[in-house]
Short mmCIF file of C-alpha atoms in Angstrom, two decimals:
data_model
loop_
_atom_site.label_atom_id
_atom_site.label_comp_id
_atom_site.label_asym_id
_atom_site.label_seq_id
_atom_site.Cartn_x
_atom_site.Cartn_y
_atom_site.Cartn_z
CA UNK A 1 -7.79 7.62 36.43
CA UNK A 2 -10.09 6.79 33.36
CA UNK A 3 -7.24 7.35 31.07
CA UNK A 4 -5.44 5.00 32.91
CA UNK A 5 -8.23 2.51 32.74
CA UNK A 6 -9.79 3.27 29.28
CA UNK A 7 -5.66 2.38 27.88
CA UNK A 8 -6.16 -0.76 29.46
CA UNK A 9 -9.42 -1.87 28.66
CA UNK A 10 -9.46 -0.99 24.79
CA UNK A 11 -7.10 -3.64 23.69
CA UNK A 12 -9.31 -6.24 25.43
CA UNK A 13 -12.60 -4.34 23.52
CA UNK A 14 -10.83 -4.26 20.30
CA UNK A 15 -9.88 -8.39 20.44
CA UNK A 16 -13.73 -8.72 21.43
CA UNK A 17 -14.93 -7.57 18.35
CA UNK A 18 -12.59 -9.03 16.00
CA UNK A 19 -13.27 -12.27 17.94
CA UNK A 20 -16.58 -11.08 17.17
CA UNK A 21 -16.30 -10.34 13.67
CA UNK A 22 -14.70 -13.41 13.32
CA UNK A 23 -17.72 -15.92 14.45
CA UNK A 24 -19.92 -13.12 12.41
CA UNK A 25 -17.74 -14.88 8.87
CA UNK A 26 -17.95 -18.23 10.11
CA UNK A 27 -21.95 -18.32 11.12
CA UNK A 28 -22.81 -16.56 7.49
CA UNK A 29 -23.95 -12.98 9.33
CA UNK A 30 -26.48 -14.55 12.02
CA UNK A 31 -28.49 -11.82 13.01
CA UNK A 32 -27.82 -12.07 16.95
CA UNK A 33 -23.52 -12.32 15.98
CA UNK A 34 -24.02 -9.19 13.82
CA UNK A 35 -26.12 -7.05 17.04
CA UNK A 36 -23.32 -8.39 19.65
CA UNK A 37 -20.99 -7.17 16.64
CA UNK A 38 -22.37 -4.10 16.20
CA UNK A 39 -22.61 -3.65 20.07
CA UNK A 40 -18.63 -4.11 20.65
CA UNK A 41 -18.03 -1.42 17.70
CA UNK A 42 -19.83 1.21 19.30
CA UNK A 43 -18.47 0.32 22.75
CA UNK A 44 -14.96 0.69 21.57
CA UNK A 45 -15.71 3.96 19.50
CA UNK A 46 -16.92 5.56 22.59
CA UNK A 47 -13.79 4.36 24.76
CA UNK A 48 -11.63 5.21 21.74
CA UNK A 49 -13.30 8.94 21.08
CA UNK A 50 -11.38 10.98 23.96
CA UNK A 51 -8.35 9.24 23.05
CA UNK A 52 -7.94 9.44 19.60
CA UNK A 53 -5.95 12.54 17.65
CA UNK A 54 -7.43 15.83 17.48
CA UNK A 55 -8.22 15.35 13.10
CA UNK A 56 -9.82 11.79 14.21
CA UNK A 57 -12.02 13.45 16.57
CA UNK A 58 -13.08 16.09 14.10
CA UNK A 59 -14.19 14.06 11.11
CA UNK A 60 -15.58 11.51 13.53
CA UNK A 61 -17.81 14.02 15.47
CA UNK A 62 -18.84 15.36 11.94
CA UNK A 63 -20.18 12.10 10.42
CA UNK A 64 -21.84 11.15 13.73
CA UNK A 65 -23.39 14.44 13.64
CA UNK A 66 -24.18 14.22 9.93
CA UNK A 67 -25.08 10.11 10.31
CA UNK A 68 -27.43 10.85 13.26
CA UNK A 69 -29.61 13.28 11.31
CA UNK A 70 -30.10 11.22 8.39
CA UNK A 71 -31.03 8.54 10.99
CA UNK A 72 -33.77 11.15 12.06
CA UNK A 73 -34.03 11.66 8.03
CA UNK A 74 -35.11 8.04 7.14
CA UNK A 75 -36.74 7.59 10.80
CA UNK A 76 -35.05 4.54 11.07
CA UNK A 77 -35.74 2.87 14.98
CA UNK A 78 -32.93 3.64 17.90
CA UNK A 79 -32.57 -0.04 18.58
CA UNK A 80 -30.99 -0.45 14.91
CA UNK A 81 -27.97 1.88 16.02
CA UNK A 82 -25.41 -0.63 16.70
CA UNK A 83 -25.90 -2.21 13.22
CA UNK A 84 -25.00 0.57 11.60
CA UNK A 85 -21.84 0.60 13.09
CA UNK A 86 -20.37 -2.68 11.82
CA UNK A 87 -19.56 -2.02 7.79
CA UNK A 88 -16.25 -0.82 8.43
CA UNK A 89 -15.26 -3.93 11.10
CA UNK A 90 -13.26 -5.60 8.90
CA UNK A 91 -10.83 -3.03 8.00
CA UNK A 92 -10.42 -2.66 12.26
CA UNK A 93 -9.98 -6.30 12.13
CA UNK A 94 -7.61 -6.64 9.34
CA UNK A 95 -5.70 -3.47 10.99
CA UNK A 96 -5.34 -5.60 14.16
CA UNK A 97 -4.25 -8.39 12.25
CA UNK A 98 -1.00 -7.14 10.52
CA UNK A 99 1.62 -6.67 13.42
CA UNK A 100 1.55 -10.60 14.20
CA UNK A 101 3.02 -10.74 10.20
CA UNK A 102 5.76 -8.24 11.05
CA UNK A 103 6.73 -10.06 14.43
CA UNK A 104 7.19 -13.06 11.96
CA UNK A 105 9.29 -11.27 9.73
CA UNK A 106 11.26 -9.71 11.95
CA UNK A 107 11.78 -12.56 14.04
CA UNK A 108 13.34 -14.48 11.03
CA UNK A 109 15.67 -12.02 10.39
CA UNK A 110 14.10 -10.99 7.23
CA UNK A 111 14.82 -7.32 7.44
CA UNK A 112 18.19 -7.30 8.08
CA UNK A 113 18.74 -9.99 5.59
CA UNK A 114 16.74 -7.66 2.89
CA UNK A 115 18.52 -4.73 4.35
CA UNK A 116 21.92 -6.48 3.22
CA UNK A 117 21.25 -5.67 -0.35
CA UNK A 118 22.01 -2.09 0.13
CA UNK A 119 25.53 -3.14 -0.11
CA UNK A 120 27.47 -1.11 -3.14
CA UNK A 121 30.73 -0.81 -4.78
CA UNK A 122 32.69 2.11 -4.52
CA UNK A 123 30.12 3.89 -2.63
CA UNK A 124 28.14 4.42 -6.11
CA UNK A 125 25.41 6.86 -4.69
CA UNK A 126 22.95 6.02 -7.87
CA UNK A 127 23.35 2.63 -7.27
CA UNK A 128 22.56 3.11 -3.60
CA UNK A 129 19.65 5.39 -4.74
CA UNK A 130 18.21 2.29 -6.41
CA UNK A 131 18.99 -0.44 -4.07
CA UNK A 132 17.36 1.78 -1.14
CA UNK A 133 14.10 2.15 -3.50
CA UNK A 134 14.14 -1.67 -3.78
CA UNK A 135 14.84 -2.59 -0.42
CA UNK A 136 12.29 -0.06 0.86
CA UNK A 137 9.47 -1.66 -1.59
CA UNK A 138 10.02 -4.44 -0.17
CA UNK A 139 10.36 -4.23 3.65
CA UNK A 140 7.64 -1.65 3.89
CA UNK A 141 4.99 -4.47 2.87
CA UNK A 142 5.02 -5.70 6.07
CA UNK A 143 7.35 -4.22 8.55
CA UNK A 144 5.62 -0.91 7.55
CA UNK A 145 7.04 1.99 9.89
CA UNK A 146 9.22 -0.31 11.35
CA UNK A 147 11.38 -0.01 8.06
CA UNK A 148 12.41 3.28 8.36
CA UNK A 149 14.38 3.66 11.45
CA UNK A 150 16.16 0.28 9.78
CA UNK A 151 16.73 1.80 6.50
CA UNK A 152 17.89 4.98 7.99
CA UNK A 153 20.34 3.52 10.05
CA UNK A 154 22.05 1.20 7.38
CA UNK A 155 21.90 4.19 4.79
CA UNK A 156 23.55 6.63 7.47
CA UNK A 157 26.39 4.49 7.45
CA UNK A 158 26.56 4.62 3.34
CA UNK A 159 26.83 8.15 3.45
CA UNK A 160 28.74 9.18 6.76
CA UNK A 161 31.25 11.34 3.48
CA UNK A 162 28.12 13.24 1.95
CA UNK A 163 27.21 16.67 3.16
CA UNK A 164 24.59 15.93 5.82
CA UNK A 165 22.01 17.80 4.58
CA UNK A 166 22.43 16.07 1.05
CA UNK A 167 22.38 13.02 2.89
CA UNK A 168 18.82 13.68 4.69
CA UNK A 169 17.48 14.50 1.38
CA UNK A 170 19.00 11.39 -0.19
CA UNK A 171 17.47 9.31 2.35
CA UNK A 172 13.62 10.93 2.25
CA UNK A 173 13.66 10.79 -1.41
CA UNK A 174 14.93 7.18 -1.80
CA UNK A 175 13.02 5.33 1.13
CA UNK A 176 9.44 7.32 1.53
CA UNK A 177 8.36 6.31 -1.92
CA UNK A 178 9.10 2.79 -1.80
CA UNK A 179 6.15 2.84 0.95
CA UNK A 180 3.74 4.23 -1.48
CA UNK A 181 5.13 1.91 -4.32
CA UNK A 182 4.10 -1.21 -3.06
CA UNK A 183 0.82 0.32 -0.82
CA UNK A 184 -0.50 0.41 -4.85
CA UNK A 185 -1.18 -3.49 -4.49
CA UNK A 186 -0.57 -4.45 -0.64
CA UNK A 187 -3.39 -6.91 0.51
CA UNK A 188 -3.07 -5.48 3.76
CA UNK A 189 -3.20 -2.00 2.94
CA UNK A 190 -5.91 0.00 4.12
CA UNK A 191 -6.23 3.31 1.50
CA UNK A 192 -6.82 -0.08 -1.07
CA UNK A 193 -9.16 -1.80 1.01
CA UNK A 194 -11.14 0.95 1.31
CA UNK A 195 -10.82 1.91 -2.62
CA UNK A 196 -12.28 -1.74 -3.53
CA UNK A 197 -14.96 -1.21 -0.78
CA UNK A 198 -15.97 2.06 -2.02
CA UNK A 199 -16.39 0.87 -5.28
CA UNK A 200 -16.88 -2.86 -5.78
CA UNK A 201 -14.27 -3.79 -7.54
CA UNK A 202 -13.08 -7.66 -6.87
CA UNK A 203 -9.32 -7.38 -5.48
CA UNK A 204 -8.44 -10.15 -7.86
CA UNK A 205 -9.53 -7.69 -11.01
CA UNK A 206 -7.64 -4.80 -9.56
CA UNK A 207 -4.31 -6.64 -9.01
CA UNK A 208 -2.80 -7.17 -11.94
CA UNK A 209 -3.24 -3.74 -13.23
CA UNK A 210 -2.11 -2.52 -9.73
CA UNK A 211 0.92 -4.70 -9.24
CA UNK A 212 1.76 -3.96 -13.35
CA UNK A 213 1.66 -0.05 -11.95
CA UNK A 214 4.03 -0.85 -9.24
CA UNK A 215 6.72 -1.89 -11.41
CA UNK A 216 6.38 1.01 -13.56
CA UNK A 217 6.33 3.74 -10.98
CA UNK A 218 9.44 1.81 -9.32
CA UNK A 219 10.99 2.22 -12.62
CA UNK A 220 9.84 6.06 -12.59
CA UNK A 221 11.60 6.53 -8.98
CA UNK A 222 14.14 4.60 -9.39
CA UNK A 223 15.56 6.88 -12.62
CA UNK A 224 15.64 9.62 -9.97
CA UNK A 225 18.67 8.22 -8.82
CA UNK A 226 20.86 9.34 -12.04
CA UNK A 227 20.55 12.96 -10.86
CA UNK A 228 23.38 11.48 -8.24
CA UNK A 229 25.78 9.91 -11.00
CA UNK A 230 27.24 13.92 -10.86
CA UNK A 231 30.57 14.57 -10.49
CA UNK A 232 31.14 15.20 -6.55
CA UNK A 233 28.27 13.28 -5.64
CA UNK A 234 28.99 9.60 -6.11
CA UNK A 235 32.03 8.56 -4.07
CA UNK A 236 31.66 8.35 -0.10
CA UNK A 237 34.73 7.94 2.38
CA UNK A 238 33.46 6.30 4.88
CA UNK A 239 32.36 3.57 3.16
CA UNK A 240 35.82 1.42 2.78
CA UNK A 241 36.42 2.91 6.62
CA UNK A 242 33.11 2.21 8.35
CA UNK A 243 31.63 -0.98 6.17
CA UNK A 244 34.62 -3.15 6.35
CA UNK A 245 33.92 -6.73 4.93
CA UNK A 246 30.36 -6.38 5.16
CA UNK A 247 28.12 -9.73 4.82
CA UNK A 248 27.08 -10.35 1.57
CA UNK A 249 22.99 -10.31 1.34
CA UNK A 250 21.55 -13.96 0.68
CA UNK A 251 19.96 -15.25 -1.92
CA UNK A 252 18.04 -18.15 -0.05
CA UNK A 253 16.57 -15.54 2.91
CA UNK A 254 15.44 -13.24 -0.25
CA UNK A 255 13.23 -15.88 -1.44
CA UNK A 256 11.81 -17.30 1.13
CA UNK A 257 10.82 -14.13 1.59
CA UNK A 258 9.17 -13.93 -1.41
CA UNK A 259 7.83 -17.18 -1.51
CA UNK A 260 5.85 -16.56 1.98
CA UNK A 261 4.71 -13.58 0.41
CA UNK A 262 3.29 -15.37 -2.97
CA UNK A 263 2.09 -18.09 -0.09
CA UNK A 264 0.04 -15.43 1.71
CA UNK A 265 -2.07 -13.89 -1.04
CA UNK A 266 -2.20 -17.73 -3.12
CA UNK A 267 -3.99 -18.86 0.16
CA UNK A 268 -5.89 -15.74 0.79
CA UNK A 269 -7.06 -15.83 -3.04
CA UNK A 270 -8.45 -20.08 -2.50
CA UNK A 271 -10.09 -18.73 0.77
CA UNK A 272 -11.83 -16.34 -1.13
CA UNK A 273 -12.78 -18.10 -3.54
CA UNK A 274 -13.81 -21.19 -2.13
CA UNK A 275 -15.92 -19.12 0.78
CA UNK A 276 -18.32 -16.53 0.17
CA UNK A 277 -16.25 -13.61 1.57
CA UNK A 278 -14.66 -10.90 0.15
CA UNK A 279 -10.70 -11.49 -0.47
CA UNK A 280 -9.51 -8.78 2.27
CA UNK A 281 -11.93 -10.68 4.74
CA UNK A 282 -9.42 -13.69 3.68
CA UNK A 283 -6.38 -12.07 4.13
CA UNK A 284 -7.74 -10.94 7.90
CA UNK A 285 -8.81 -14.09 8.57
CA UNK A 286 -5.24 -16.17 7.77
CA UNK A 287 -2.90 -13.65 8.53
CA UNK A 288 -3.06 -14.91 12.42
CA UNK A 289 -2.33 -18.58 11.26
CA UNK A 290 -0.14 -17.75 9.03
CA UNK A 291 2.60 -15.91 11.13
CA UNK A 292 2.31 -18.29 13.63
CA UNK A 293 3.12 -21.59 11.20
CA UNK A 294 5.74 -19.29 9.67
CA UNK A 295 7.69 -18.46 13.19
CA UNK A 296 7.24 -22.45 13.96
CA UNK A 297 8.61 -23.61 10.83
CA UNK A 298 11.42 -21.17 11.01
CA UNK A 299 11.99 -22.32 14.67
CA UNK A 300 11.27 -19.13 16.09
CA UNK A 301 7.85 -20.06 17.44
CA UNK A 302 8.68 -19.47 21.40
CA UNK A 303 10.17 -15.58 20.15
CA UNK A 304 7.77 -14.79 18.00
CA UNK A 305 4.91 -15.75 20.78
CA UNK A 306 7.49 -13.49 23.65
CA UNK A 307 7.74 -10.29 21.25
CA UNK A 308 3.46 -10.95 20.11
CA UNK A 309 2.62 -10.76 23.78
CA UNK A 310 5.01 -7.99 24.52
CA UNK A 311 4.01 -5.45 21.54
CA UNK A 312 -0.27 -7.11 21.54
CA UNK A 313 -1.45 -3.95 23.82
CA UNK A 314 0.82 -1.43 22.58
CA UNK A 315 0.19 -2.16 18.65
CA UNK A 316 -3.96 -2.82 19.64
CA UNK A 317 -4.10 0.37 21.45
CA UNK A 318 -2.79 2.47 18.78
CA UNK A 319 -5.49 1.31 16.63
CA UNK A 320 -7.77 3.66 18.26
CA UNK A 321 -7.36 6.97 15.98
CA UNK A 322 -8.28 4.81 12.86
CA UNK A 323 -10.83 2.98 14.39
CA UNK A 324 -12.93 6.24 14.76
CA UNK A 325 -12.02 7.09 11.59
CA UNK A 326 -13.65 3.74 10.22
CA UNK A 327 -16.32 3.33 12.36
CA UNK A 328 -17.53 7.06 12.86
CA UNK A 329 -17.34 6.84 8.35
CA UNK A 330 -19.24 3.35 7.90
CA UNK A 331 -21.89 4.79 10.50
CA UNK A 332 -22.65 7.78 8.11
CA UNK A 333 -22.20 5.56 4.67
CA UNK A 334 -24.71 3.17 6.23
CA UNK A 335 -27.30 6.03 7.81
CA UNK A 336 -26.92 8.04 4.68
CA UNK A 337 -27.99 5.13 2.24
CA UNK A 338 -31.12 5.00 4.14
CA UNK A 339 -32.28 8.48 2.92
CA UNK A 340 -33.16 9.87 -1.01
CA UNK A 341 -30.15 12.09 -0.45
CA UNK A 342 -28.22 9.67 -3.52
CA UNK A 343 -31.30 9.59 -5.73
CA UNK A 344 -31.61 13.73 -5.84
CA UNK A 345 -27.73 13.73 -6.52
CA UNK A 346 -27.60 11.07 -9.16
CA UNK A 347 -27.71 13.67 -12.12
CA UNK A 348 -25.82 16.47 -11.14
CA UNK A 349 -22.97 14.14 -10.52
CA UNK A 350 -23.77 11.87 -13.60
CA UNK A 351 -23.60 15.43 -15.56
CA UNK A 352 -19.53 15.24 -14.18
CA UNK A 353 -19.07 11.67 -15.14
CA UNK A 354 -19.12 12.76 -18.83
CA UNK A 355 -16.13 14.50 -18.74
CA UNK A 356 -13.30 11.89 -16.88
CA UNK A 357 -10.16 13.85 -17.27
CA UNK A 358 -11.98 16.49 -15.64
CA UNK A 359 -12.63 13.82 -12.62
CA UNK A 360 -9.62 11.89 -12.65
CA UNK A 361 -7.81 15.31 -12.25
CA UNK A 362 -9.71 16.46 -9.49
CA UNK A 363 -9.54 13.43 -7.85
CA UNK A 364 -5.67 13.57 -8.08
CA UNK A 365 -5.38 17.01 -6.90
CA UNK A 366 -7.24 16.59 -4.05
CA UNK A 367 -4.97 13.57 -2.86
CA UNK A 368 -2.19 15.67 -3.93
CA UNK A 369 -3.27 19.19 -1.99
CA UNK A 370 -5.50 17.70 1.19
CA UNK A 371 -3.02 15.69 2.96
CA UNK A 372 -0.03 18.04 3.06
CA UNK A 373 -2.63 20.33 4.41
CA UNK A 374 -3.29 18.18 7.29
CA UNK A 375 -6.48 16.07 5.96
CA UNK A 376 -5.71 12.41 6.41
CA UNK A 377 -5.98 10.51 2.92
CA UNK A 378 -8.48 8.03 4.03
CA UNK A 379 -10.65 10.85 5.09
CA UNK A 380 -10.57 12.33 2.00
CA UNK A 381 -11.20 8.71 0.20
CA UNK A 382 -13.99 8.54 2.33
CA UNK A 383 -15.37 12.27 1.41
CA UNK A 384 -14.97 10.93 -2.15
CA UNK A 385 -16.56 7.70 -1.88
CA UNK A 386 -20.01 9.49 -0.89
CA UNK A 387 -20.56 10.92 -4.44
CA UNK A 388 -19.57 7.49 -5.91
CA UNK A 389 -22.58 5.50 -6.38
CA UNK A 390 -24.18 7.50 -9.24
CA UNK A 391 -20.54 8.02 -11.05
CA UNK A 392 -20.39 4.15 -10.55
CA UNK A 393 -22.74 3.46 -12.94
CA UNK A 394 -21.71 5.33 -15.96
CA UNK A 395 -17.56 5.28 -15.16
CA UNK A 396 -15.70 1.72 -14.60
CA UNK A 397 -15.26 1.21 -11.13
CA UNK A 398 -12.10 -0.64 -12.26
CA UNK A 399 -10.77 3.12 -13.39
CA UNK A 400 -11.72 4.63 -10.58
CA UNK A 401 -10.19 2.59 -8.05
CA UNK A 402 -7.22 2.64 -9.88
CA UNK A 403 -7.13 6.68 -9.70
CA UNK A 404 -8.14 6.57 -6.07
CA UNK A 405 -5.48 4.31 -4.88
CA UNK A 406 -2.46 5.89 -7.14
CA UNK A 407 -3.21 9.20 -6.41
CA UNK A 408 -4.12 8.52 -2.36
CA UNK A 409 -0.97 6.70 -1.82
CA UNK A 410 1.48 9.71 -3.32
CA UNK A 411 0.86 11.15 0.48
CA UNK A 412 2.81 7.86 1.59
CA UNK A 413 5.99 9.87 1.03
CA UNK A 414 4.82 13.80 0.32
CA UNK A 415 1.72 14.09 2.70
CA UNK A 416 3.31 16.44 5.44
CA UNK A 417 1.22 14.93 8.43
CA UNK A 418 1.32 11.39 6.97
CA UNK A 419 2.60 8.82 9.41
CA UNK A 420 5.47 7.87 7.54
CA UNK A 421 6.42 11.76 6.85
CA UNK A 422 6.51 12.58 10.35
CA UNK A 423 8.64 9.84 11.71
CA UNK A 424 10.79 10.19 9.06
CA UNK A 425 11.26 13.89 9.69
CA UNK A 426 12.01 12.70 13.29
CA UNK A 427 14.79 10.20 12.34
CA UNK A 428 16.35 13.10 10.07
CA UNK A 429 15.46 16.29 12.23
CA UNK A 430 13.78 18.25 9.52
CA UNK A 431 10.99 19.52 8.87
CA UNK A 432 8.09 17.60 7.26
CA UNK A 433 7.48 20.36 4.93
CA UNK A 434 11.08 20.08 3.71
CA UNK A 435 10.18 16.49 2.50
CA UNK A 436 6.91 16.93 0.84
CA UNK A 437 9.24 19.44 -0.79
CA UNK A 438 11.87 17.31 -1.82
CA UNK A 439 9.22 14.66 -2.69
CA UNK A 440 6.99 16.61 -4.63
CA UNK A 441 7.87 16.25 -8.10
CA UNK A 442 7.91 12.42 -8.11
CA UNK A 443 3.91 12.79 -5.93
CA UNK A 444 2.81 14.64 -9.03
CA UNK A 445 4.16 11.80 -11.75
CA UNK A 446 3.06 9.29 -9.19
CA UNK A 447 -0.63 10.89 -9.38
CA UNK A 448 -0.49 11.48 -13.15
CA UNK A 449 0.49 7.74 -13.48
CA UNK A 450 -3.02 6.85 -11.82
CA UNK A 451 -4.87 9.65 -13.87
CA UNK A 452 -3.30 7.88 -17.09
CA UNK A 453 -4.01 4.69 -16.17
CA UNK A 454 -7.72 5.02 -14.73
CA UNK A 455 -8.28 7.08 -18.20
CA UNK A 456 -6.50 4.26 -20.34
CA UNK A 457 -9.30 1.36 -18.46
CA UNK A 458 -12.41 3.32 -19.41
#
């Protein structure tokens, strides 16, 4: 019975305190907004607790535990608990933000318009290999796992004459990384929002160098593809059979496509900096306004308000393992900062800042080894981000959030328990291990691109 009535109430919690969050922007942080804040985000980390998966629970029981005795620590009052739950809001509120943009896309026939461009001659499997990359970079921006079962589908029908096994690994190793590709720069990705809050880097800094990286790690995967110009490999028979006079992909849907896209982050970047908010506070705030004047000027306003209302508790609900994760980790950052736990570490962790290969490395290995043991990448970001502040002041932050967000994002398509991983390994009927396998290779050179780069910005 208080399953049943805990599933129903936590979507209406979780739109209270973004509602909440919300007035908190627009009144400057009054103090009373911020308690009533602070309030909702510990009532909906209690009703999301018991819920939540069992590595959510874990971590979020250990930096209670962990936040609660520094709170003894730095004998701060009881009555301040709720504030020290509210640092981490915005990344809940920009989480419940995004599926309103993918009803827009999807209602606008943007996917299978983008999804059109798979199309190849001769059933040229390197040419595929390429296209699928592409395609994959750019649905997974904001259709996210929704992409996959999409892509799947249209590439099972590309290579219905390859050995099937062949074919699984063709479609893990040319779809999965496009996720991780674009995640590099995505205003609406979380592993990046959490990188610049971590270390205080403006968004606007970090995106050219990030969306410069893209391209050149899309290069990097896409020259994967040659190892299927081989003999044997590159002709499929069902293709002139089962894709008969297939619709040619359009140019016009493409860029409007990319045109809304450039729209979204141009207006998020003049809200942020004509307001006094950060730029991911921006994008959370017009993301709402935006699908809904992009569904009404593609005259799909009534649909995209029938599908919003049918997915709203479904996608809210299933907010609930990351909200403990984000609440549970701002509640220790937050409790933590009131003790002299920093100013004791400050030199034994300055002492590693003088050797950055030595850190970027690490850093890169543990992205690389922690996930596909089970560890959730923003969990380990957040591990990270507690021995940040003294390396912050001798190391650029700029560097460092660079190598945090590469090498985090390689478990987009070779983290075995990664979201994307697992339903992937569903749609294919393999197992996960098999794809951090087949992906591995290109999750090192992905990581090593980060290392480079964060060494190359010092």
């Amino acid at each position: 019975m208080w399953d049943h009535w805990s599933q129903k109430l936590r979507p209406c919690l979780f739109t209270l305190l973004v509602i909440s969050f919300t007035v908190d922007v627009a009144y400057g942080g009054a103090a009373w907004i911020k308690y009533i804040e602070g309030v909702l985000a510990l009532l909906c980390f209690v009703m999301s607790f018991h819920a939540a998966r069992r590595m959510f629970r874990i971590v979020g029981s250990l930096f209670i535990t962990a936040g609660a005795a520094c709170l003894v620590w730095a004998h701060i009052p009881i009555q301040k608990l709720p504030l020290m739950f509210t640092s981490n809001v915005m990344l809940i509120s920009l989480l419940y933000m995004l599926p309103f943009v993918n009803h827009a896309i999807r209602v606008g026939g943007y996917d299978r318009h983008l999804s059109r461009w798979l199309q190849v001659q001769g059933g040229r499997l390197d040419l595929l290999f390429v296209r699928s990359i592409i395609v994959s970079y750019c649905l997974s921006l904001f259709l996210f796992f929704a992409a996959l079962p999409l892509m799947k589908r249209v590439l099972g029908k590309y290579l219905a004459g390859v050995d099937e096994a062949e074919a699984k690994r063709f479609v893990a190793s040319s779809v999965l990384p496009g996720f991780g590709i674009v995640a590099v720069w995505s205003p609406v990705e979380p592993l990046v929002a959490t990188a610049v809050l971590l270390t205080g880097v403006s968004y606007a800094k970090l995106f050219p160098w990030m969306f410069g990286l893209s391209l050149v790690l899309l290069t990097l995967g896409s020259l994967r593809g040659l190892a299927y110009r081989q003999a044997g490999v590159m002709e499929t028979a069902a293709v002139s059979s089962s894709l008969a006079a297939p619709k040619p992909p359009s140019w016009r849907h493409t860029f409007q496509f990319l045109f809304a896209l450039a729209l979204l982050m141009g207006t998020a970047f003049m809200v942020h900096s004509v307001f006094p908010i950060t730029f991911f506070t921006a994008m959370t705030l017009i993301l709402l306004p935006f699908s809904i004047l992009w569904a009404y000027m593609k005259r799909r306003f009534s649909r995209f308000v029938k599908i919003s209302r049918k997915k709203w508790r479904e996608s809210t609900d299933g907010l609930r393992h990351l909200l403990v994760l984000f609440l549970s980790f701002g509640f220790f950052n937050m409790a933590i900062a009131q003790t002299p736990l920093f100013t004791w570490l400050a030199g034994p962790v300055q002492a590693i800042s003088a050797w950055p290969v030595l850190l970027f490395l690490s850093i890169g290995v543990l992205f690389l080894v922690l996930p596909v043991l089970g560890l959730h990448p923003l969990v380990v970001m957040s591990v990270i981000g507690l021995f940040l502040p003294p390396i912050l002041e001798v190391i650029s932050p700029l560097s460092i959030a660079v190598v945090m967000i590469v090498c985090s994002l390689a478990s987009a398509f070779m983290g075995t328990f990664n979201s994307t991983v697992t339903i992937m390994s569903g749609l294919l009927q393999v197992n996960p291990y098999r794809i951090t396998l087949w992906n591995l290779a290109f999750g090192v050179i992905f990581a090593s691109v980060g290392v480079i780069a964060g060494l190359l910005l010092l």
